[in-house]
PDB file of C-alpha atoms and ligand atoms in Angstrom:
ATOM      1  CA  UNK A 292     -34.787 -39.557  43.469  1.00 58.00           C
ATOM      2  CA  UNK A 293     -34.851 -43.231  44.501  1.00 71.00           C
ATOM      3  CA  UNK A 294     -31.828 -45.455  45.123  1.00 77.00           C
ATOM      4  CA  UNK A 295     -32.721 -47.169  41.882  1.00 83.00           C
ATOM      5  CA  UNK A 296     -32.241 -43.948  39.880  1.00 89.00           C
ATOM      6  CA  UNK A 297     -28.911 -43.289  41.663  1.00 92.00           C
ATOM      7  CA  UNK A 298     -27.713 -46.787  40.747  1.00 95.00           C
ATOM      8  CA  UNK A 299     -28.874 -46.451  37.136  1.00 96.00           C
ATOM      9  CA  UNK A 300     -27.079 -43.171  36.741  1.00 95.00           C
ATOM     10  CA  UNK A 301     -23.912 -44.471  38.423  1.00 96.00           C
ATOM     11  CA  UNK A 302     -23.817 -47.470  36.116  1.00 97.00           C
ATOM     12  CA  UNK A 303     -24.553 -45.287  33.041  1.00 97.00           C
ATOM     13  CA  UNK A 304     -21.717 -42.873  34.116  1.00 97.00           C
ATOM     14  CA  UNK A 305     -19.397 -45.923  34.455  1.00 98.00           C
ATOM     15  CA  UNK A 306     -20.512 -47.313  31.037  1.00 98.00           C
ATOM     16  CA  UNK A 307     -20.034 -43.872  29.383  1.00 97.00           C
ATOM     17  CA  UNK A 308     -16.564 -43.291  30.931  1.00 97.00           C
ATOM     18  CA  UNK A 309     -15.518 -46.730  29.926  1.00 98.00           C
ATOM     19  CA  UNK A 310     -17.031 -47.221  26.547  1.00 98.00           C
ATOM     20  CA  UNK A 311     -17.566 -43.815  24.927  1.00 95.00           C
ATOM     21  CA  UNK A 312     -14.359 -41.724  24.924  1.00 93.00           C
ATOM     22  CA  UNK A 313     -14.527 -37.915  24.997  1.00 95.00           C
ATOM     23  CA  UNK A 314     -15.572 -36.790  21.566  1.00 97.00           C
ATOM     24  CA  UNK A 315     -15.036 -33.108  20.564  1.00 98.00           C
ATOM     25  CA  UNK A 316     -17.705 -32.913  17.836  1.00 98.00           C
ATOM     26  CA  UNK A 317     -20.394 -34.600  19.925  1.00 98.00           C
ATOM     27  CA  UNK A 318     -19.535 -32.531  22.977  1.00 98.00           C
ATOM     28  CA  UNK A 319     -19.645 -29.306  20.772  1.00 98.00           C
ATOM     29  CA  UNK A 320     -23.092 -30.478  19.427  1.00 98.00           C
ATOM     30  CA  UNK A 321     -24.476 -30.762  22.980  1.00 98.00           C
ATOM     31  CA  UNK A 322     -23.020 -27.428  24.023  1.00 98.00           C
ATOM     32  CA  UNK A 323     -24.356 -25.628  20.903  1.00 98.00           C
ATOM     33  CA  UNK A 324     -27.798 -27.211  21.311  1.00 98.00           C
ATOM     34  CA  UNK A 325     -27.937 -26.273  25.025  1.00 98.00           C
ATOM     35  CA  UNK A 326     -26.744 -22.691  24.197  1.00 98.00           C
ATOM     36  CA  UNK A 327     -29.536 -22.411  21.583  1.00 98.00           C
ATOM     37  CA  UNK A 328     -32.095 -23.500  24.146  1.00 98.00           C
ATOM     38  CA  UNK A 329     -33.031 -26.748  22.561  1.00 98.00           C
ATOM     39  CA  UNK A 330     -34.740 -29.248  24.900  1.00 98.00           C
ATOM     40  CA  UNK A 331     -32.283 -31.771  26.437  1.00 98.00           C
ATOM     41  CA  UNK A 332     -33.966 -34.800  24.931  1.00 98.00           C
ATOM     42  CA  UNK A 333     -31.324 -36.247  22.557  1.00 98.00           C
ATOM     43  CA  UNK A 334     -30.333 -39.823  22.984  1.00 98.00           C
ATOM     44  CA  UNK A 335     -27.512 -40.423  25.438  1.00 98.00           C
ATOM     45  CA  UNK A 336     -23.959 -41.118  24.204  1.00 98.00           C
ATOM     46  CA  UNK A 337     -24.259 -44.826  24.985  1.00 98.00           C
ATOM     47  CA  UNK A 338     -27.632 -44.930  23.101  1.00 98.00           C
ATOM     48  CA  UNK A 339     -26.033 -43.022  20.183  1.00 98.00           C
ATOM     49  CA  UNK A 340     -23.230 -45.570  20.086  1.00 98.00           C
ATOM     50  CA  UNK A 341     -25.876 -48.253  20.097  1.00 98.00           C
ATOM     51  CA  UNK A 342     -27.451 -46.753  17.018  1.00 98.00           C
ATOM     52  CA  UNK A 343     -24.065 -46.432  15.386  1.00 98.00           C
ATOM     53  CA  UNK A 344     -23.339 -50.106  15.960  1.00 98.00           C
ATOM     54  CA  UNK A 345     -26.803 -51.077  14.763  1.00 98.00           C
ATOM     55  CA  UNK A 346     -26.208 -49.104  11.493  1.00 99.00           C
ATOM     56  CA  UNK A 347     -22.887 -50.895  11.064  1.00 98.00           C
ATOM     57  CA  UNK A 348     -24.376 -54.351  11.774  1.00 98.00           C
ATOM     58  CA  UNK A 349     -27.075 -53.546   9.239  1.00 98.00           C
ATOM     59  CA  UNK A 350     -24.526 -52.454   6.699  1.00 98.00           C
ATOM     60  CA  UNK A 351     -26.759 -49.399   6.225  1.00 99.00           C
ATOM     61  CA  UNK A 352     -25.925 -47.173   3.235  1.00 99.00           C
ATOM     62  CA  UNK A 353     -29.087 -45.113   3.484  1.00 99.00           C
ATOM     63  CA  UNK A 354     -30.503 -43.992   6.800  1.00 99.00           C
ATOM     64  CA  UNK A 355     -33.823 -42.004   7.416  1.00 99.00           C
ATOM     65  CA  UNK A 356     -34.236 -40.248  10.705  1.00 99.00           C
ATOM     66  CA  UNK A 357     -37.507 -38.711  11.759  1.00 99.00           C
ATOM     67  CA  UNK A 358     -36.796 -35.942  14.441  1.00 99.00           C
ATOM     68  CA  UNK A 359     -33.438 -34.311  14.123  1.00 99.00           C
ATOM     69  CA  UNK A 360     -33.362 -31.863  17.121  1.00 99.00           C
ATOM     70  CA  UNK A 361     -29.672 -30.661  17.287  1.00 99.00           C
ATOM     71  CA  UNK A 362     -28.364 -33.547  15.192  1.00 99.00           C
ATOM     72  CA  UNK A 363     -26.831 -35.528  17.987  1.00 99.00           C
ATOM     73  CA  UNK A 364     -28.269 -38.960  17.061  1.00 99.00           C
ATOM     74  CA  UNK A 365     -27.775 -37.911  13.469  1.00 99.00           C
ATOM     75  CA  UNK A 366     -24.027 -37.568  14.000  1.00 99.00           C
ATOM     76  CA  UNK A 367     -23.759 -40.954  15.721  1.00 99.00           C
ATOM     77  CA  UNK A 368     -25.618 -42.735  12.879  1.00 99.00           C
ATOM     78  CA  UNK A 369     -24.010 -40.840   9.986  1.00 99.00           C
ATOM     79  CA  UNK A 370     -20.600 -41.822  11.241  1.00 98.00           C
ATOM     80  CA  UNK A 371     -21.506 -45.457  10.557  1.00 99.00           C
ATOM     81  CA  UNK A 372     -22.128 -44.940   6.834  1.00 98.00           C
ATOM     82  CA  UNK A 373     -19.723 -46.245   4.347  1.00 98.00           C
ATOM     83  CA  UNK A 374     -18.190 -44.074   1.524  1.00 98.00           C
ATOM     84  CA  UNK A 375     -21.095 -42.780  -0.673  1.00 98.00           C
ATOM     85  CA  UNK A 376     -23.647 -43.417   2.146  1.00 98.00           C
ATOM     86  CA  UNK A 377     -26.372 -40.924   2.944  1.00 98.00           C
ATOM     87  CA  UNK A 378     -28.611 -39.853   5.889  1.00 99.00           C
ATOM     88  CA  UNK A 379     -31.809 -37.882   5.506  1.00 99.00           C
ATOM     89  CA  UNK A 380     -33.182 -36.307   8.709  1.00 99.00           C
ATOM     90  CA  UNK A 381     -36.628 -34.808   8.983  1.00 99.00           C
ATOM     91  CA  UNK A 382     -37.266 -31.886  11.358  1.00 99.00           C
ATOM     92  CA  UNK A 383     -40.329 -29.718  11.891  1.00 98.00           C
ATOM     93  CA  UNK A 384     -38.691 -26.779  13.649  1.00 98.00           C
ATOM     94  CA  UNK A 385     -36.461 -24.599  11.418  1.00 98.00           C
ATOM     95  CA  UNK A 386     -34.506 -23.382  14.547  1.00 98.00           C
ATOM     96  CA  UNK A 387     -33.679 -27.024  15.415  1.00 98.00           C
ATOM     97  CA  UNK A 388     -32.684 -27.728  11.852  1.00 99.00           C
ATOM     98  CA  UNK A 389     -30.293 -24.720  11.720  1.00 98.00           C
ATOM     99  CA  UNK A 390     -28.574 -25.771  15.013  1.00 99.00           C
ATOM    100  CA  UNK A 391     -28.378 -29.361  13.656  1.00 99.00           C
ATOM    101  CA  UNK A 392     -26.875 -28.286  10.364  1.00 99.00           C
ATOM    102  CA  UNK A 393     -24.138 -26.368  12.223  1.00 98.00           C
ATOM    103  CA  UNK A 394     -23.396 -29.275  14.473  1.00 99.00           C
ATOM    104  CA  UNK A 395     -23.310 -31.715  11.515  1.00 99.00           C
ATOM    105  CA  UNK A 396     -20.835 -29.467   9.648  1.00 98.00           C
ATOM    106  CA  UNK A 397     -18.584 -29.283  12.758  1.00 98.00           C
ATOM    107  CA  UNK A 398     -18.622 -33.082  12.757  1.00 98.00           C
ATOM    108  CA  UNK A 399     -17.474 -33.057   9.123  1.00 98.00           C
ATOM    109  CA  UNK A 400     -20.697 -34.664   7.885  1.00 98.00           C
ATOM    110  CA  UNK A 401     -22.334 -31.821   5.920  1.00 98.00           C
ATOM    111  CA  UNK A 402     -21.836 -33.721   2.613  1.00 98.00           C
ATOM    112  CA  UNK A 403     -23.427 -36.904   3.985  1.00 98.00           C
ATOM    113  CA  UNK A 404     -26.439 -35.608   5.843  1.00 99.00           C
ATOM    114  CA  UNK A 405     -29.496 -33.691   4.499  1.00 98.00           C
ATOM    115  CA  UNK A 406     -31.810 -32.049   7.069  1.00 99.00           C
ATOM    116  CA  UNK A 407     -35.233 -31.470   5.626  1.00 98.00           C
ATOM    117  CA  UNK A 408     -37.490 -28.948   7.294  1.00 99.00           C
ATOM    118  CA  UNK A 409     -41.159 -29.607   7.482  1.00 98.00           C
ATOM    119  CA  UNK A 410     -43.855 -31.854   9.078  1.00 99.00           C
ATOM    120  CA  UNK A 411     -42.451 -35.328   8.732  1.00 99.00           C
ATOM    121  CA  UNK A 412     -45.663 -36.729   7.223  1.00 99.00           C
ATOM    122  CA  UNK A 413     -45.286 -34.259   4.390  1.00 98.00           C
ATOM    123  CA  UNK A 414     -41.573 -34.857   3.915  1.00 99.00           C
ATOM    124  CA  UNK A 415     -42.179 -38.604   3.876  1.00 99.00           C
ATOM    125  CA  UNK A 416     -44.751 -38.225   1.114  1.00 98.00           C
ATOM    126  CA  UNK A 417     -42.272 -36.014  -0.813  1.00 98.00           C
ATOM    127  CA  UNK A 418     -39.576 -38.642  -0.545  1.00 98.00           C
ATOM    128  CA  UNK A 419     -41.944 -41.199  -2.047  1.00 98.00           C
ATOM    129  CA  UNK A 420     -42.946 -38.779  -4.890  1.00 98.00           C
ATOM    130  CA  UNK A 421     -39.350 -38.221  -5.665  1.00 98.00           C
ATOM    131  CA  UNK A 422     -38.771 -41.969  -5.913  1.00 98.00           C
ATOM    132  CA  UNK A 423     -36.190 -42.060  -3.177  1.00 98.00           C
ATOM    133  CA  UNK A 424     -34.064 -45.201  -3.175  1.00 98.00           C
ATOM    134  CA  UNK A 425     -35.083 -47.536  -0.275  1.00 98.00           C
ATOM    135  CA  UNK A 426     -33.667 -46.833   3.155  1.00 99.00           C
ATOM    136  CA  UNK A 427     -31.894 -49.497   5.134  1.00 99.00           C
ATOM    137  CA  UNK A 428     -32.401 -48.085   8.576  1.00 99.00           C
ATOM    138  CA  UNK A 429     -35.055 -45.840  10.123  1.00 99.00           C
ATOM    139  CA  UNK A 430     -34.804 -44.031  13.371  1.00 99.00           C
ATOM    140  CA  UNK A 431     -38.249 -42.766  14.470  1.00 99.00           C
ATOM    141  CA  UNK A 432     -37.872 -40.092  17.240  1.00 99.00           C
ATOM    142  CA  UNK A 433     -40.297 -37.162  16.597  1.00 99.00           C
ATOM    143  CA  UNK A 434     -43.858 -36.499  17.665  1.00 98.00           C
ATOM    144  CA  UNK A 435     -44.872 -39.764  19.391  1.00 98.00           C
ATOM    145  CA  UNK A 436     -48.601 -39.325  18.443  1.00 98.00           C
ATOM    146  CA  UNK A 437     -47.626 -40.147  14.884  1.00 99.00           C
ATOM    147  CA  UNK A 438     -45.439 -43.194  15.722  1.00 99.00           C
ATOM    148  CA  UNK A 439     -47.803 -45.712  13.982  1.00 98.00           C
ATOM    149  CA  UNK A 440     -47.927 -43.446  10.911  1.00 99.00           C
ATOM    150  CA  UNK A 441     -44.116 -43.218  10.793  1.00 99.00           C
ATOM    151  CA  UNK A 442     -43.794 -47.054  11.066  1.00 99.00           C
ATOM    152  CA  UNK A 443     -46.214 -47.347   8.081  1.00 98.00           C
ATOM    153  CA  UNK A 444     -44.168 -44.853   6.129  1.00 99.00           C
ATOM    154  CA  UNK A 445     -40.993 -46.847   6.985  1.00 99.00           C
ATOM    155  CA  UNK A 446     -42.672 -49.898   5.467  1.00 98.00           C
ATOM    156  CA  UNK A 447     -43.305 -47.898   2.305  1.00 98.00           C
ATOM    157  CA  UNK A 448     -39.831 -46.399   1.993  1.00 99.00           C
ATOM    158  CA  UNK A 449     -37.849 -49.500   3.072  1.00 98.00           C
ATOM    159  CA  UNK A 450     -37.171 -52.887   1.554  1.00 98.00           C
ATOM    160  CA  UNK A 451     -37.087 -56.447   2.806  1.00 98.00           C
ATOM    161  CA  UNK A 452     -34.268 -56.511   5.429  1.00 98.00           C
ATOM    162  CA  UNK A 453     -34.642 -52.826   6.460  1.00 99.00           C
ATOM    163  CA  UNK A 454     -34.499 -52.127  10.202  1.00 99.00           C
ATOM    164  CA  UNK A 455     -36.792 -49.773  12.047  1.00 99.00           C
ATOM    165  CA  UNK A 456     -36.002 -48.271  15.560  1.00 99.00           C
ATOM    166  CA  UNK A 457     -38.601 -46.385  17.454  1.00 99.00           C
ATOM    167  CA  UNK A 458     -37.283 -44.318  20.400  1.00 98.00           C
ATOM    168  CA  UNK A 459     -39.148 -43.653  23.698  1.00 98.00           C
ATOM    169  CA  UNK A 460     -41.636 -46.446  23.675  1.00 98.00           C
ATOM    170  CA  UNK A 461     -41.880 -46.639  27.448  1.00 98.00           C
ATOM    171  CA  UNK A 462     -41.760 -42.964  28.711  1.00 98.00           C
ATOM    172  CA  UNK A 463     -41.575 -43.861  32.337  1.00 97.00           C
ATOM    173  CA  UNK A 464     -44.237 -46.535  31.985  1.00 98.00           C
ATOM    174  CA  UNK A 465     -46.639 -44.193  30.210  1.00 98.00           C
ATOM    175  CA  UNK A 466     -47.109 -46.687  27.449  1.00 98.00           C
ATOM    176  CA  UNK A 467     -49.332 -48.758  29.734  1.00 98.00           C
ATOM    177  CA  UNK A 468     -51.277 -45.859  31.300  1.00 98.00           C
ATOM    178  CA  UNK A 469     -54.054 -46.693  28.925  1.00 98.00           C
ATOM    179  CA  UNK A 470     -56.479 -44.056  30.088  1.00 97.00           C
ATOM    180  CA  UNK A 471     -54.171 -41.051  30.586  1.00 97.00           C
ATOM    181  CA  UNK A 472     -55.390 -39.333  27.397  1.00 98.00           C
ATOM    182  CA  UNK A 473     -51.765 -38.829  26.217  1.00 98.00           C
ATOM    183  CA  UNK A 474     -51.627 -38.861  22.447  1.00 98.00           C
ATOM    184  CA  UNK A 475     -47.953 -39.818  22.467  1.00 98.00           C
ATOM    185  CA  UNK A 476     -48.531 -42.947  24.587  1.00 98.00           C
ATOM    186  CA  UNK A 477     -51.515 -43.853  22.354  1.00 98.00           C
ATOM    187  CA  UNK A 478     -49.418 -43.337  19.288  1.00 98.00           C
ATOM    188  CA  UNK A 479     -46.727 -45.604  20.614  1.00 98.00           C
ATOM    189  CA  UNK A 480     -49.222 -48.336  21.473  1.00 98.00           C
ATOM    190  CA  UNK A 481     -50.621 -47.965  17.892  1.00 98.00           C
ATOM    191  CA  UNK A 482     -47.132 -48.369  16.537  1.00 99.00           C
ATOM    192  CA  UNK A 483     -46.350 -51.516  18.585  1.00 98.00           C
ATOM    193  CA  UNK A 484     -49.745 -53.060  17.669  1.00 98.00           C
ATOM    194  CA  UNK A 485     -49.139 -52.210  14.012  1.00 98.00           C
ATOM    195  CA  UNK A 486     -45.748 -53.944  14.154  1.00 98.00           C
ATOM    196  CA  UNK A 487     -47.344 -56.989  15.833  1.00 98.00           C
ATOM    197  CA  UNK A 488     -50.315 -57.241  13.365  1.00 98.00           C
ATOM    198  CA  UNK A 489     -48.373 -56.519  10.077  1.00 98.00           C
ATOM    199  CA  UNK A 490     -47.021 -59.776   8.647  1.00 98.00           C
ATOM    200  CA  UNK A 491     -44.303 -57.886   6.812  1.00 98.00           C
ATOM    201  CA  UNK A 492     -42.834 -56.772  10.108  1.00 98.00           C
ATOM    202  CA  UNK A 493     -41.126 -58.750  12.842  1.00 98.00           C
ATOM    203  CA  UNK A 494     -40.479 -56.795  16.041  1.00 98.00           C
ATOM    204  CA  UNK A 495     -39.733 -56.487  19.738  1.00 98.00           C
ATOM    205  CA  UNK A 496     -39.337 -53.779  22.364  1.00 98.00           C
ATOM    206  CA  UNK A 497     -36.798 -53.502  25.221  1.00 98.00           C
ATOM    207  CA  UNK A 498     -36.953 -51.283  28.280  1.00 98.00           C
ATOM    208  CA  UNK A 499     -33.917 -49.132  29.209  1.00 97.00           C
ATOM    209  CA  UNK A 500     -32.725 -47.251  32.289  1.00 97.00           C
ATOM    210  CA  UNK A 501     -29.916 -44.678  32.866  1.00 94.00           C
ATOM    211  CA  UNK A 502     -29.049 -41.232  31.842  1.00 92.00           C
ATOM    212  CA  UNK A 503     -32.359 -40.727  30.027  1.00 92.00           C
ATOM    213  CA  UNK A 504     -34.436 -42.159  32.912  1.00 95.00           C
ATOM    214  CA  UNK A 505     -36.828 -45.137  32.375  1.00 97.00           C
ATOM    215  CA  UNK A 506     -37.593 -45.577  28.649  1.00 98.00           C
ATOM    216  CA  UNK A 507     -37.117 -47.986  25.842  1.00 98.00           C
ATOM    217  CA  UNK A 508     -36.649 -48.819  22.117  1.00 98.00           C
ATOM    218  CA  UNK A 509     -38.775 -50.815  19.729  1.00 98.00           C
ATOM    219  CA  UNK A 510     -36.878 -52.717  17.055  1.00 98.00           C
ATOM    220  CA  UNK A 511     -38.501 -54.116  13.895  1.00 99.00           C
ATOM    221  CA  UNK A 512     -37.294 -55.742  10.698  1.00 98.00           C
ATOM    222  CA  UNK A 513     -39.011 -55.647   7.309  1.00 98.00           C
ATOM    223  CA  UNK A 514     -39.267 -59.330   6.371  1.00 98.00           C
ATOM    224  CA  UNK A 515     -40.871 -59.026   3.038  1.00 97.00           C
TER     225      UNK A 515
HETATM  226  N1  SAH B  47     -33.255 -37.688  17.415  1.00 56.54           N
HETATM  227  C1  SAH B  47     -32.821 -36.560  18.275  1.00 56.54           C
HETATM  228  C2  SAH B  47     -33.913 -36.152  19.162  1.00 56.54           C
HETATM  229  C3  SAH B  47     -35.187 -35.755  18.499  1.00 56.54           C
HETATM  230  S1  SAH B  47     -36.242 -34.787  19.617  1.00 56.54           S
HETATM  231  C4  SAH B  47     -31.631 -37.086  19.091  1.00 56.54           C
HETATM  232  O1  SAH B  47     -31.759 -38.147  19.789  1.00 56.54           O
HETATM  233  O2  SAH B  47     -30.584 -36.440  19.063  1.00 56.54           O
HETATM  234  C5  SAH B  47     -37.717 -34.776  18.602  1.00 56.54           C
HETATM  235  C6  SAH B  47     -37.623 -33.822  17.420  1.00 56.54           C
HETATM  236  O3  SAH B  47     -38.744 -34.037  16.597  1.00 56.54           O
HETATM  237  C7  SAH B  47     -37.701 -32.303  17.882  1.00 56.54           C
HETATM  238  O4  SAH B  47     -36.656 -31.567  17.299  1.00 56.54           O
HETATM  239  C8  SAH B  47     -39.017 -31.828  17.241  1.00 56.54           C
HETATM  240  O5  SAH B  47     -39.030 -30.516  16.776  1.00 56.54           O
HETATM  241  C9  SAH B  47     -39.216 -32.805  16.123  1.00 56.54           C
HETATM  242  N2  SAH B  47     -40.581 -32.921  15.628  1.00 56.54           N
HETATM  243  C10 SAH B  47     -41.722 -32.878  16.367  1.00 56.54           C
HETATM  244  N3  SAH B  47     -42.758 -33.081  15.579  1.00 56.54           N
HETATM  245  C11 SAH B  47     -42.351 -33.246  14.355  1.00 56.54           C
HETATM  246  C12 SAH B  47     -42.961 -33.474  13.072  1.00 56.54           C
HETATM  247  N4  SAH B  47     -44.246 -33.558  12.914  1.00 56.54           N
HETATM  248  N5  SAH B  47     -42.206 -33.602  11.932  1.00 56.54           N
HETATM  249  C13 SAH B  47     -40.869 -33.594  12.095  1.00 56.54           C
HETATM  250  N6  SAH B  47     -40.191 -33.359  13.303  1.00 56.54           N
HETATM  251  C14 SAH B  47     -40.903 -33.249  14.386  1.00 56.54           C
HETATM  252  C1  DHB B  48     -38.922 -36.459  24.626  1.00 56.54           C
HETATM  253  C2  DHB B  48     -38.712 -36.823  23.327  1.00 56.54           C
HETATM  254  C3  DHB B  48     -37.690 -37.675  22.986  1.00 56.54           C
HETATM  255  O1  DHB B  48     -37.482 -37.996  21.651  1.00 56.54           O
HETATM  256  C4  DHB B  48     -36.893 -38.252  23.958  1.00 56.54           C
HETATM  257  O2  DHB B  48     -35.926 -39.097  23.558  1.00 56.54           O
HETATM  258  C5  DHB B  48     -37.133 -37.924  25.241  1.00 56.54           C
HETATM  259  C6  DHB B  48     -38.136 -37.035  25.631  1.00 56.54           C
HETATM  260  C7  DHB B  48     -40.000 -35.530  25.030  1.00 56.54           C
HETATM  261  O3  DHB B  48     -40.734 -35.088  24.080  1.00 56.54           O
HETATM  262  O4  DHB B  48     -40.114 -35.250  26.200  1.00 56.54           O
HETATM  263 MG1   MG B  49     -36.154 -39.710  21.589  1.00 56.54          MG
END
């Protein structure tokens, strides 16, 4: 580990201690997810708070998450919803969905959150067939190879003013290892290039360091 990594972790520890107080439901979600053997790839607490604040700034009443895992980011975002708000989270792995539903119930959000099991591309098509009301905020955090497809679906299921967040757009710099043959990195580049080329979207990307290593978010807004 380089001195940079140590500094990044020390600063993230300080930010976390200072800005994100101990939270029983979130701590329980991490414990239950670890105990069930889920991969430790949820957003950090500080990143979860970032998503929570973004949902509040956006005044989001309907949130769509792609990639639930144990429901950690789900809980952070669902807590930002006003009375009557709703979050739908799409998860391929039924084991992950089961752990997530338990964690979401412990957080008191079972009536607000729906976890749908299945390949997200199929669940997204189902949402459209059902005539789901537009979503105000999208958090794309599943199989990175499909990132461009997920941004395209967000455009379908959103409305002018909706916000799209894509997680893990850096992956330790992998996004610019053009010839590494990694479908996730290629999918992320395709998503960023789609955002850039689509006149209905306005977007940017920011790099992050800290408890989750070297990574980043893309942020886009549906303009029309
Ligand atoms: N958003 C979570 C982390 C999600 S990890 C958090 O920060 O707390 C990515 C998740 O996407 C995993 O649970 C994985 O099973 C799921 N996933 C992978 N491929 C998928 C697909 N095609 N459709 C839906 N979910 C998928
Ligand atoms: C991985 C996936 C994520 O969504 C994440 O935030 C970090 C890592 C992964 O697949 O390794
Ligand atoms: Mg992620």
